[in-house]
CSV table of C-alpha atoms in Angstrom, one decimal:
chain,number,residue,atom,x,y,z
A,170,MET,CA,-26.4,13.5,46.3
A,171,SER,CA,-25.3,14.6,49.7
A,172,VAL,CA,-22.5,13.0,51.4
A,173,SER,CA,-24.2,12.0,54.6
A,174,LEU,CA,-26.7,10.3,52.7
A,175,ARG,CA,-24.0,8.6,50.3
A,176,ARG,CA,-22.3,7.3,53.2
A,177,GLU,CA,-25.3,6.1,55.3
A,178,LEU,CA,-26.4,3.7,51.6
A,179,VAL,CA,-23.0,2.0,52.1
A,180,LEU,CA,-23.2,1.5,55.7
A,181,PHE,CA,-26.9,-0.1,55.0
A,182,LYS,CA,-25.1,-2.2,51.7
A,183,LEU,CA,-22.2,-3.3,54.3
A,184,LEU,CA,-24.3,-3.8,57.4
A,185,LEU,CA,-26.7,-6.0,54.4
A,186,PHE,CA,-24.3,-8.2,53.2
A,187,SER,CA,-22.5,-9.2,56.2
A,188,ARG,CA,-26.0,-10.8,57.7
A,189,PHE,CA,-27.3,-12.1,54.0
A,190,THR,CA,-25.6,-13.2,51.2
A,191,LYS,CA,-26.3,-11.8,47.1
A,192,PRO,CA,-27.1,-15.4,46.3
A,193,PHE,CA,-29.7,-15.6,49.3
A,194,LEU,CA,-31.0,-12.4,48.6
A,195,ALA,CA,-31.6,-13.6,45.1
A,196,PHE,CA,-33.3,-17.2,45.8
A,197,TYR,CA,-35.8,-15.3,48.1
A,198,LEU,CA,-37.2,-12.9,46.2
A,199,ILE,CA,-37.5,-15.8,43.2
A,200,LEU,CA,-39.3,-17.9,46.2
A,201,VAL,CA,-41.7,-14.8,47.6
A,202,ILE,CA,-42.6,-14.3,43.9
A,203,SER,CA,-43.7,-17.6,43.1
A,204,TYR,CA,-45.2,-17.9,46.2
A,205,TYR,CA,-47.3,-15.7,46.0
A,206,PHE,CA,-48.3,-16.6,42.8
A,207,LEU,CA,-49.1,-19.9,44.5
A,208,ILE,CA,-51.2,-18.7,47.2
A,209,ILE,CA,-53.1,-16.1,44.8
A,210,GLY,CA,-53.9,-19.2,42.6
A,211,ALA,CA,-54.4,-22.0,44.7
A,212,SER,CA,-57.1,-19.8,46.0
A,213,HIS,CA,-58.8,-18.5,42.1
A,214,GLY,CA,-62.3,-18.9,42.6
A,215,ALA,CA,-62.4,-20.1,46.9
A,216,GLU,CA,-62.8,-17.5,49.6
A,217,VAL,CA,-59.6,-18.0,51.8
A,218,PRO,CA,-61.5,-18.3,55.8
A,219,LEU,CA,-61.4,-14.8,57.3
A,220,SER,CA,-59.8,-16.6,60.6
A,221,SER,CA,-56.6,-17.8,58.9
A,222,THR,CA,-56.4,-14.8,57.4
A,223,VAL,CA,-56.5,-12.4,59.8
A,224,GLY,CA,-55.0,-15.4,62.0
A,225,LEU,CA,-51.2,-15.7,60.1
A,226,LEU,CA,-51.5,-12.1,60.1
A,227,THR,CA,-51.5,-11.8,63.5
A,228,VAL,CA,-48.6,-14.1,64.1
A,229,PRO,CA,-45.4,-11.6,62.5
A,230,VAL,CA,-46.8,-8.9,65.2
A,231,VAL,CA,-46.9,-10.7,68.1
A,232,VAL,CA,-43.4,-12.5,67.0
A,233,SER,CA,-42.2,-8.6,67.3
A,234,SER,CA,-44.0,-7.8,70.6
A,235,LEU,CA,-42.2,-10.9,72.3
A,236,LEU,CA,-39.0,-11.0,70.5
A,237,SER,CA,-38.2,-7.3,70.7
A,238,ARG,CA,-34.4,-7.0,71.1
A,239,VAL,CA,-31.6,-4.9,69.1
A,240,PHE,CA,-28.8,-7.1,68.3
A,241,PHE,CA,-24.8,-6.7,67.6
A,242,THR,CA,-22.8,-9.3,66.4
A,243,LYS,CA,-19.3,-9.3,67.9
A,244,SER,CA,-18.0,-8.0,64.2
A,245,ASP,CA,-20.0,-5.0,64.7
A,246,VAL,CA,-18.4,-4.2,68.2
A,247,ASP,CA,-15.5,-4.8,67.0
A,248,PHE,CA,-15.1,-3.2,63.6
A,249,LEU,CA,-18.7,-1.2,63.2
A,250,PHE,CA,-18.5,1.4,66.7
A,251,PRO,CA,-14.6,2.4,66.2
A,252,LEU,CA,-15.6,4.0,62.7
A,253,PRO,CA,-15.2,7.5,62.5
A,254,LEU,CA,-19.5,7.2,62.4
A,255,ASP,CA,-22.3,9.6,63.7
A,256,ARG,CA,-23.5,6.8,66.5
A,257,LYS,CA,-27.1,7.6,65.1
A,258,GLU,CA,-25.9,6.7,61.5
A,259,ILE,CA,-25.0,3.7,62.6
A,260,LEU,CA,-28.3,3.0,64.5
A,261,VAL,CA,-30.6,4.0,61.6
A,262,GLY,CA,-28.3,1.4,59.0
A,263,LEU,CA,-28.9,-1.1,61.5
A,264,TYR,CA,-32.8,0.2,61.8
A,265,LEU,CA,-32.8,0.2,58.1
A,266,VAL,CA,-31.6,-3.9,57.3
A,267,SER,CA,-33.5,-5.0,60.2
A,268,ILE,CA,-36.8,-3.6,57.7
A,269,VAL,CA,-35.4,-5.9,55.3
A,270,ALA,CA,-35.0,-8.8,57.9
A,271,ASN,CA,-38.4,-8.8,59.6
A,272,GLY,CA,-39.7,-7.8,55.8
A,273,LEU,CA,-38.0,-11.9,55.0
A,274,PHE,CA,-40.5,-12.8,58.0
A,275,SER,CA,-44.0,-11.1,56.9
A,276,LEU,CA,-43.6,-11.3,53.5
A,277,TYR,CA,-45.1,-15.1,53.7
A,278,PHE,CA,-48.0,-13.5,55.8
A,279,GLY,CA,-48.6,-11.1,53.5
A,280,ALA,CA,-49.5,-13.0,50.7
A,281,PHE,CA,-53.0,-13.4,52.3
A,282,ALA,CA,-53.3,-10.0,53.0
A,283,VAL,CA,-52.8,-9.1,48.7
A,284,ASP,CA,-55.1,-12.1,47.9
A,285,ALA,CA,-58.0,-11.0,50.7
A,286,LEU,CA,-57.9,-7.6,49.3
A,287,GLY,CA,-56.2,-7.5,45.8
A,288,PRO,CA,-53.7,-4.6,45.3
A,289,ALA,CA,-54.8,-3.1,48.5
A,290,GLY,CA,-53.3,-6.0,50.6
A,291,PHE,CA,-49.6,-4.9,49.5
A,292,ALA,CA,-50.9,-1.8,51.9
A,293,VAL,CA,-51.5,-3.8,54.7
A,294,LEU,CA,-47.9,-5.5,53.7
A,295,ILE,CA,-46.2,-2.5,53.8
A,296,ALA,CA,-47.6,-1.5,57.0
A,297,LEU,CA,-46.9,-4.9,58.9
A,298,VAL,CA,-43.4,-5.2,57.7
A,299,LEU,CA,-42.7,-1.6,59.2
A,300,LEU,CA,-45.2,-2.2,62.3
A,301,THR,CA,-43.0,-5.5,63.0
A,302,SER,CA,-39.3,-3.6,62.6
A,303,SER,CA,-40.6,-0.9,64.3
A,304,MET,CA,-41.9,-2.8,67.7
A,305,SER,CA,-38.4,-5.0,67.9
A,306,ILE,CA,-36.7,-1.7,68.6
A,307,ALA,CA,-39.7,0.5,70.9
A,308,LEU,CA,-40.4,-2.7,73.4
A,309,ALA,CA,-36.6,-3.7,73.8
A,310,ALA,CA,-35.8,-1.9,76.4
A,311,MET,CA,-39.1,-3.7,78.6
A,312,LYS,CA,-38.7,-6.8,80.0
A,313,LEU,CA,-40.5,-9.7,79.4
A,314,ARG,CA,-43.6,-9.5,81.6
A,315,LYS,CA,-44.1,-5.8,79.8
A,316,ARG,CA,-43.7,-7.5,76.3
A,317,LEU,CA,-45.7,-10.4,77.1
A,318,LEU,CA,-49.1,-8.2,78.4
A,319,ILE,CA,-48.2,-6.0,75.1
A,320,ALA,CA,-48.1,-9.1,73.2
A,321,THR,CA,-51.4,-10.2,74.4
A,322,ILE,CA,-53.4,-6.9,74.2
A,323,ILE,CA,-51.9,-6.4,70.4
A,324,GLY,CA,-52.3,-10.1,69.4
A,325,VAL,CA,-56.5,-9.8,70.8
A,326,TRP,CA,-57.2,-6.6,69.3
A,327,PHE,CA,-55.6,-7.4,65.4
A,328,LEU,CA,-58.1,-11.3,65.8
A,329,SER,CA,-61.0,-8.9,66.9
A,330,PRO,CA,-62.4,-9.2,63.7
A,331,LEU,CA,-63.3,-12.6,64.2
A,332,PHE,CA,-66.0,-11.8,66.4
A,333,GLY,CA,-66.9,-8.5,64.3
A,334,PHE,CA,-65.4,-6.1,66.3
A,335,PRO,CA,-64.9,-3.1,64.1
A,336,PHE,CA,-62.8,-1.2,65.5
A,337,SER,CA,-59.2,-3.2,64.9
A,338,PRO,CA,-56.2,-2.6,62.5
A,339,TYR,CA,-57.4,-5.1,61.0
A,340,SER,CA,-61.5,-4.7,60.0
A,341,MET,CA,-60.8,-4.3,56.7
A,342,PHE,CA,-61.5,-7.5,56.1
A,343,ILE,CA,-64.5,-7.7,57.8
A,344,GLY,CA,-65.5,-4.3,55.3
A,345,TYR,CA,-64.8,-1.3,57.3
A,346,ASN,CA,-62.2,0.9,55.1
A,347,PHE,CA,-61.3,3.5,57.9
A,348,ALA,CA,-59.6,0.0,59.4
A,349,TYR,CA,-56.7,1.4,56.9
A,350,ALA,CA,-56.0,4.5,58.5
A,351,LEU,CA,-56.1,2.9,61.9
A,352,LEU,CA,-53.5,0.3,60.9
A,353,ALA,CA,-50.8,3.9,59.4
A,354,LEU,CA,-51.8,5.5,62.8
A,355,LEU,CA,-50.6,2.6,64.5
A,356,THR,CA,-47.4,2.1,62.5
A,357,ALA,CA,-46.3,5.5,62.8
A,358,LEU,CA,-46.4,5.4,65.7
A,359,PHE,CA,-44.2,3.0,66.6
A,360,VAL,CA,-42.2,4.3,63.9
A,361,PHE,CA,-41.7,7.6,66.3
A,362,LEU,CA,-41.3,5.4,69.5
A,363,SER,CA,-38.5,3.7,67.8
A,364,VAL,CA,-36.6,6.7,66.1
A,365,LYS,CA,-36.9,8.0,69.7
A,366,ASN,CA,-35.3,5.6,70.6
A,367,LEU,CA,-32.9,4.9,69.2
A,368,ASN,CA,-30.4,7.2,70.9
A,369,GLU,CA,-31.6,5.6,74.5
A,370,LEU,CA,-30.5,2.0,73.2
A,371,GLU,CA,-26.9,1.0,74.4
A,372,LEU,CA,-24.5,-0.2,72.3
A,373,LEU,CA,-23.5,-3.2,74.4
A,374,SER,CA,-24.8,-6.3,72.3
A,375,VAL,CA,-27.8,-7.5,74.2
A,376,GLN,CA,-26.3,-11.4,73.1
A,377,GLY,CA,-24.9,-13.6,75.8
A,378,GLN,CA,-25.7,-12.2,78.9
A,379,THR,CA,-25.1,-14.2,82.3
A,380,GLN,CA,-28.3,-15.3,84.5
A,381,SER,CA,-28.3,-16.9,87.4
A,382,SER,CA,-29.6,-20.4,87.4
A,383,LYS,CA,-30.8,-22.7,89.9
A,384,VAL,CA,-29.8,-26.9,89.3
A,385,LYS,CA,-31.9,-29.6,89.9
A,386,GLU,CA,-30.3,-32.6,90.3
A,387,ILE,CA,-31.5,-35.7,89.0
A,388,SER,CA,-30.2,-39.6,89.6
A,389,PHE,CA,-29.3,-41.4,86.6
A,390,SER,CA,-27.3,-44.6,89.0
A,391,SER,CA,-30.2,-47.4,87.8
A,392,GLY,CA,-31.9,-48.0,85.1
A,393,THR,CA,-31.2,-48.7,81.5
A,394,PRO,CA,-29.1,-46.0,79.2
A,395,PHE,CA,-32.8,-45.6,77.5
A,396,VAL,CA,-34.8,-45.2,80.5
A,397,ALA,CA,-31.4,-42.8,82.0
A,398,VAL,CA,-31.8,-40.3,79.1
A,399,LEU,CA,-36.0,-41.0,79.1
A,400,LYS,CA,-35.5,-39.5,82.8
A,401,ARG,CA,-33.7,-36.5,81.9
A,402,SER,CA,-36.6,-35.6,78.8
A,403,LEU,CA,-39.1,-36.4,81.1
A,404,SER,CA,-38.1,-34.3,83.6
A,405,PHE,CA,-37.3,-30.7,81.5
A,406,LEU,CA,-37.0,-29.6,77.7
A,407,GLU,CA,-34.4,-27.8,76.6
A,408,LEU,CA,-35.0,-25.3,73.8
A,409,ALA,CA,-33.5,-23.1,71.2
A,410,ALA,CA,-35.3,-20.9,68.4
A,411,ARG,CA,-33.6,-19.3,65.9
A,412,VAL,CA,-34.2,-15.7,65.6
A,413,ASN,CA,-34.0,-13.0,63.4
A,414,TYR,CA,-33.7,-9.0,64.7
A,415,MET,CA,-31.9,-5.7,62.9
A,416,GLY,CA,-30.4,-8.2,60.6
A,417,VAL,CA,-28.9,-10.8,62.9
A,418,SER,CA,-29.8,-14.1,62.8
A,419,THR,CA,-28.9,-15.8,66.8
A,420,PHE,CA,-30.6,-18.1,69.8
A,421,LYS,CA,-32.7,-18.1,72.0
A,422,THR,CA,-32.2,-21.0,74.7
A,423,PHE,CA,-34.8,-21.9,77.4
A,424,ARG,CA,-35.1,-25.0,79.7
A,425,ILE,CA,-38.9,-26.1,80.0
A,426,ASN,CA,-40.5,-28.1,82.6
A,427,VAL,CA,-42.5,-31.0,81.4
A,428,LYS,CA,-45.2,-30.7,84.0
A,429,TYR,CA,-45.6,-26.9,83.2
A,430,LEU,CA,-45.7,-27.3,79.5
A,431,LEU,CA,-48.4,-30.1,80.0
A,432,ILE,CA,-50.7,-27.7,82.1
A,433,ALA,CA,-49.9,-25.0,79.5
A,434,SER,CA,-51.5,-27.0,76.5
A,435,THR,CA,-54.6,-28.2,78.4
A,436,LEU,CA,-54.9,-24.9,79.3
A,437,ILE,CA,-55.0,-23.5,76.2
A,438,SER,CA,-56.5,-26.7,74.4
A,439,VAL,CA,-59.8,-26.0,76.6
A,440,VAL,CA,-59.3,-22.6,76.1
A,441,TYR,CA,-59.2,-23.0,72.2
A,442,TYR,CA,-62.8,-25.9,73.2
A,443,LEU,CA,-64.3,-23.8,74.9
A,444,ILE,CA,-64.3,-21.2,71.9
A,445,VAL,CA,-65.2,-23.4,69.3
A,446,VAL,CA,-68.0,-24.9,71.9
A,447,HIS,CA,-69.5,-21.5,72.2
A,448,LEU,CA,-69.8,-19.6,68.7
A,449,GLY,CA,-70.9,-23.0,68.1
A,450,ILE,CA,-68.1,-23.7,64.8
A,451,ASN,CA,-67.4,-26.8,65.2
A,452,GLY,CA,-68.1,-28.7,61.9
A,453,ALA,CA,-65.8,-29.7,59.1
A,454,LEU,CA,-67.9,-27.6,56.5
A,455,ASN,CA,-67.3,-24.5,58.0
A,456,ASP,CA,-65.0,-22.0,56.9
A,457,HIS,CA,-64.6,-21.0,60.2
A,458,PHE,CA,-63.7,-23.6,62.3
A,459,PHE,CA,-61.3,-24.9,59.0
A,460,GLY,CA,-60.2,-21.3,59.8
A,461,LEU,CA,-59.5,-22.4,63.9
A,462,THR,CA,-57.9,-26.1,62.7
A,463,PHE,CA,-55.3,-25.1,60.0
A,464,LEU,CA,-54.1,-21.8,62.2
A,465,LEU,CA,-53.7,-24.9,64.8
A,466,THR,CA,-52.0,-27.1,63.0
A,467,PHE,CA,-49.8,-24.4,61.6
A,468,LEU,CA,-48.9,-23.5,65.1
A,469,LEU,CA,-48.1,-27.2,66.6
A,470,ILE,CA,-45.7,-27.5,63.1
A,471,TYR,CA,-43.6,-24.5,64.1
A,472,VAL,CA,-43.4,-25.7,67.5
A,473,THR,CA,-42.3,-29.2,66.4
A,474,LEU,CA,-40.2,-27.5,64.2
A,475,ILE,CA,-38.3,-25.4,67.3
A,476,PHE,CA,-38.3,-28.8,69.0
A,477,ALA,CA,-36.1,-30.4,66.0
A,478,GLN,CA,-34.6,-27.3,65.7
A,479,SER,CA,-33.4,-27.6,69.3
A,480,SER,CA,-32.2,-31.3,69.3
A,481,PHE,CA,-28.6,-32.5,69.6
A,482,MET,CA,-27.4,-28.6,70.5
A,483,PHE,CA,-26.4,-29.3,73.6
A,484,GLU,CA,-25.4,-32.5,73.3
A,485,PRO,CA,-21.6,-33.6,74.4
A,486,LEU,CA,-21.1,-35.5,71.7
A,487,TRP,CA,-18.2,-37.3,73.2
A,488,LEU,CA,-19.9,-38.6,75.9
A,489,SER,CA,-23.1,-39.2,74.2
A,490,PHE,CA,-21.9,-40.9,70.2
A,491,GLY,CA,-18.7,-41.8,72.1
A,492,ILE,CA,-20.3,-44.5,75.1
A,493,LEU,CA,-23.7,-45.6,73.0
A,494,GLY,CA,-22.6,-44.9,69.7
A,495,PRO,CA,-24.2,-42.8,66.8
A,496,LEU,CA,-27.7,-44.4,66.1
A,497,ARG,CA,-28.5,-46.1,69.7
A,498,TYR,CA,-27.9,-42.7,71.9
A,499,ALA,CA,-29.7,-40.8,68.5
A,500,ARG,CA,-32.5,-43.4,68.9
A,501,TYR,CA,-33.1,-43.1,72.4
A,502,TYR,CA,-32.5,-39.2,72.5
A,503,MET,CA,-35.4,-38.5,69.5
A,504,LEU,CA,-37.2,-41.5,71.3
A,505,SER,CA,-37.6,-39.3,74.9
A,506,ARG,CA,-38.1,-36.3,73.3
A,507,ALA,CA,-41.0,-37.9,71.0
A,508,ILE,CA,-42.6,-38.8,73.9
A,509,SER,CA,-42.1,-35.8,76.0
A,510,LEU,CA,-43.6,-34.1,72.7
A,511,GLU,CA,-46.2,-36.9,72.0
A,512,ILE,CA,-47.7,-35.7,76.2
A,513,ALA,CA,-47.4,-32.5,75.8
A,514,LEU,CA,-49.4,-32.2,72.4
A,515,ALA,CA,-52.1,-35.2,73.7
A,516,PRO,CA,-54.4,-32.3,75.3
A,517,PHE,CA,-55.0,-31.2,71.4
A,518,SER,CA,-55.9,-35.0,70.4
A,519,VAL,CA,-58.1,-35.1,72.6
A,520,VAL,CA,-60.2,-31.8,72.0
A,521,ASN,CA,-60.1,-32.8,68.7
A,522,ALA,CA,-61.2,-36.0,68.8
A,523,LEU,CA,-63.8,-34.2,71.5
A,524,LEU,CA,-65.0,-31.9,68.5
A,525,GLY,CA,-65.7,-34.8,65.7
A,526,ASP,CA,-62.0,-33.6,64.2
A,527,TYR,CA,-60.8,-36.9,63.8
A,528,THR,CA,-58.3,-35.7,61.3
A,529,VAL,CA,-56.3,-33.0,63.4
A,530,ALA,CA,-56.9,-35.1,66.2
A,531,PHE,CA,-54.6,-37.8,64.2
A,532,LEU,CA,-52.3,-34.7,62.9
A,533,VAL,CA,-51.3,-33.9,66.5
A,534,SER,CA,-51.2,-37.5,67.8
A,535,GLY,CA,-48.2,-38.1,64.3
A,536,MET,CA,-46.3,-35.2,65.6
A,537,PRO,CA,-43.4,-37.1,66.6
A,538,PHE,CA,-43.0,-38.8,63.8
A,539,ILE,CA,-42.4,-35.4,62.0
A,540,TYR,CA,-40.1,-34.6,64.7
A,541,VAL,CA,-38.3,-37.2,63.9
A,542,TYR,CA,-38.1,-36.9,60.5
A,543,MET,CA,-37.3,-33.1,61.0
A,544,ALA,CA,-34.4,-33.5,63.8
A,545,SER,CA,-32.6,-35.8,61.6
A,546,VAL,CA,-32.9,-33.8,58.6
A,547,ILE,CA,-30.7,-30.9,60.3
A,548,ALA,CA,-29.0,-33.0,62.3
A,549,SER,CA,-26.8,-34.5,59.0
A,550,LEU,CA,-27.7,-31.2,56.8
A,551,ASN,CA,-27.2,-27.8,59.8
A,552,PRO,CA,-26.2,-29.5,63.0
A,553,ILE,CA,-25.4,-26.3,65.4
A,554,GLN,CA,-23.9,-27.2,69.2
A,555,ILE,CA,-24.2,-24.1,72.0
A,556,LYS,CA,-21.2,-24.2,74.0
A,557,ASP,CA,-22.3,-21.6,76.4
A,558,GLU,CA,-24.1,-18.6,76.9
A,559,ASN,CA,-22.6,-16.7,74.0
A,560,ALA,CA,-24.5,-18.6,70.7
A,561,PRO,CA,-23.7,-19.2,67.6
A,562,VAL,CA,-23.8,-15.9,64.8
A,563,VAL,CA,-25.8,-17.6,61.6
A,564,ARG,CA,-24.9,-16.2,58.4
A,565,PHE,CA,-27.7,-17.1,56.0
A,566,SER,CA,-26.2,-18.1,52.7
A,567,ALA,CA,-29.1,-20.0,49.7
A,568,THR,CA,-27.7,-23.4,50.7
A,569,GLN,CA,-29.6,-23.2,53.6
A,570,PHE,CA,-32.5,-23.7,52.0
A,571,LEU,CA,-31.8,-27.4,51.4
A,572,ILE,CA,-33.4,-27.7,54.8
A,573,PRO,CA,-36.7,-25.8,53.9
A,574,LEU,CA,-36.9,-28.1,50.9
A,575,LEU,CA,-36.8,-31.3,52.8
A,576,LEU,CA,-38.5,-30.1,55.9
A,577,ALA,CA,-42.0,-29.4,53.4
A,578,PRO,CA,-43.6,-33.1,52.6
A,579,PRO,CA,-44.7,-33.1,56.5
A,580,LEU,CA,-46.1,-29.6,56.3
A,581,LEU,CA,-47.8,-30.3,52.4
A,582,LEU,CA,-49.1,-33.7,53.9
A,583,ASP,CA,-50.7,-32.5,56.9
A,584,TYR,CA,-52.1,-28.9,54.7
A,585,PHE,CA,-53.5,-31.6,52.3
A,586,SER,CA,-54.6,-33.6,54.5
A,587,LEU,CA,-57.3,-30.7,55.8
A,588,PHE,CA,-58.2,-29.2,52.4
A,589,ALA,CA,-59.3,-33.4,51.8
A,590,MET,CA,-61.2,-33.0,54.7
A,591,LEU,CA,-63.0,-30.0,54.0
A,592,ALA,CA,-63.3,-31.5,50.3
A,593,ASP,CA,-65.2,-34.9,51.6
A,594,PRO,CA,-65.9,-34.5,55.7
A,595,SER,CA,-67.5,-37.7,56.0
A,596,ALA,CA,-64.2,-39.1,54.8
A,597,GLN,CA,-62.7,-37.9,58.2
A,598,LEU,CA,-61.6,-40.6,60.4
A,599,TYR,CA,-60.3,-42.6,57.1
A,600,ILE,CA,-57.4,-39.4,56.1
A,601,GLY,CA,-56.8,-38.9,59.9
A,602,VAL,CA,-55.0,-42.8,60.0
A,603,VAL,CA,-53.7,-42.7,56.4
A,604,SER,CA,-52.0,-39.5,57.3
A,605,PHE,CA,-50.8,-40.9,60.5
A,606,LEU,CA,-49.4,-43.9,58.9
A,607,ILE,CA,-47.8,-41.8,56.6
A,608,GLN,CA,-46.0,-40.0,59.5
A,609,MET,CA,-44.7,-42.7,61.1
A,610,GLY,CA,-43.5,-43.9,57.4
A,611,LEU,CA,-41.7,-40.7,57.6
A,612,GLY,CA,-39.9,-40.3,60.8
A,613,LEU,CA,-39.8,-44.6,61.5
A,614,PRO,CA,-36.4,-45.4,59.0
A,615,PHE,CA,-34.2,-42.8,60.7
A,616,LEU,CA,-34.7,-44.5,64.2
A,617,PHE,CA,-32.6,-47.4,62.4
A,618,TRP,CA,-30.6,-46.0,60.0
A,619,LYS,CA,-26.6,-46.6,61.3
A,620,LYS,CA,-24.9,-44.9,57.8
A,621,PHE,CA,-27.2,-42.1,58.2
A,622,TRP,CA,-26.3,-40.9,61.6
A,623,GLU,CA,-22.6,-42.0,61.3
A,624,LYS,CA,-22.3,-39.4,58.1
A,625,ALA,CA,-24.3,-36.7,60.6
A,626,GLN,CA,-22.1,-37.5,64.0
A,627,GLU,CA,-19.1,-36.4,61.3
A,628,LYS,CA,-21.3,-33.6,60.1
A,629,MET,CA,-21.8,-32.4,63.7
A,630,LEU,CA,-17.5,-32.9,64.2
A,631,SER,CA,-16.8,-30.7,60.4
A,632,ASN,CA,-19.8,-28.1,62.4
A,633,ASN,CA,-16.6,-27.9,65.4
A,634,PHE,CA,-19.2,-30.0,68.1
A,635,VAL,CA,-17.6,-31.2,71.3
């Protein structure tokens, strides 16, 4: 083994274990293997809808296009870059770690390719991991508008097999085997562009860049404390999403005007309605319609999770909990955000009700209760406060698997409801009402649990909340 190769392997090991702990990687591998057996075993003898397979496999590609950035930690800047190593060796090491990081994300979606294609699905999975990792570097220097355009084009192209288009990287799912070569060529292209881009990327961290912003004043001089908190939540939503690229976990933060969010959700729901009506696939017995509802539910749960994850991140603990007390402020805060979420998701409930999909309509209506449940779990186990523009960098550990396990019940509830709807379409209304009541039962207790929020406050203080 050459000296340069040995040095690169040592560097890769250093970077890998600075991002992930060994117990995390071991437990994750066991979890993924179990997940594959679960997915493949659960669908044995039953065909997974094409729309679900293609739609879920498109998610990591679109996400990589939109969130293309190269992250460096402070320890990288302070300790790694000053080492007597060639710049190219460092960036290649970061690129290899990004393959692992993106692979952890893509492995979940790859299970559907393996289930649909058999052993050939592993080729799709490997290409997906390389493609998403390379896109994160190749598109890193582009502005958001260009990345949004590219993500839209690529997303439509990858979803085009749903409409019978043969020249798509995923057209192997509708019987066109030349799609394997097309996917391989696309992957090779982005690998080439990413390698070419390595020497062109600046070594400065792209985290924590100062941006100018306009401040809109809101008056809280009148009304009760709940009205004041509600007024803020109905004016804008503060969101934060955990992002992991190049092996570094950090947070993207942004504010969204609730008015614009409602407009966007209305437009998307109308487009969804027109597609379903135009294709004539509405009906619970139709696999394509079930696949679309499955994908829609998955995306809305993901949005709810981001909404829950960002709760309390921007709250000054000394002011909020200090004035009203833990339980009272948590109740006001989560109720106000739940109302904002209900308003934003209302168009999807209406559209599914018009399509006769009452189960999904009730599931979407109950998402605010799921938000309360998820936000409470996260606040009690791993609350994070963003104090300034330099968001905290988080190292993954095996103990963090407790949070996904506790967040699993509402996810399983929604999916069991969808499969129950598929098994007995005549019971849609009954299934929807029962699911809504269960969602309510998951969320409501946290709005009255005083000791829980006192413990959550202690956890926040131990996590350096101010």
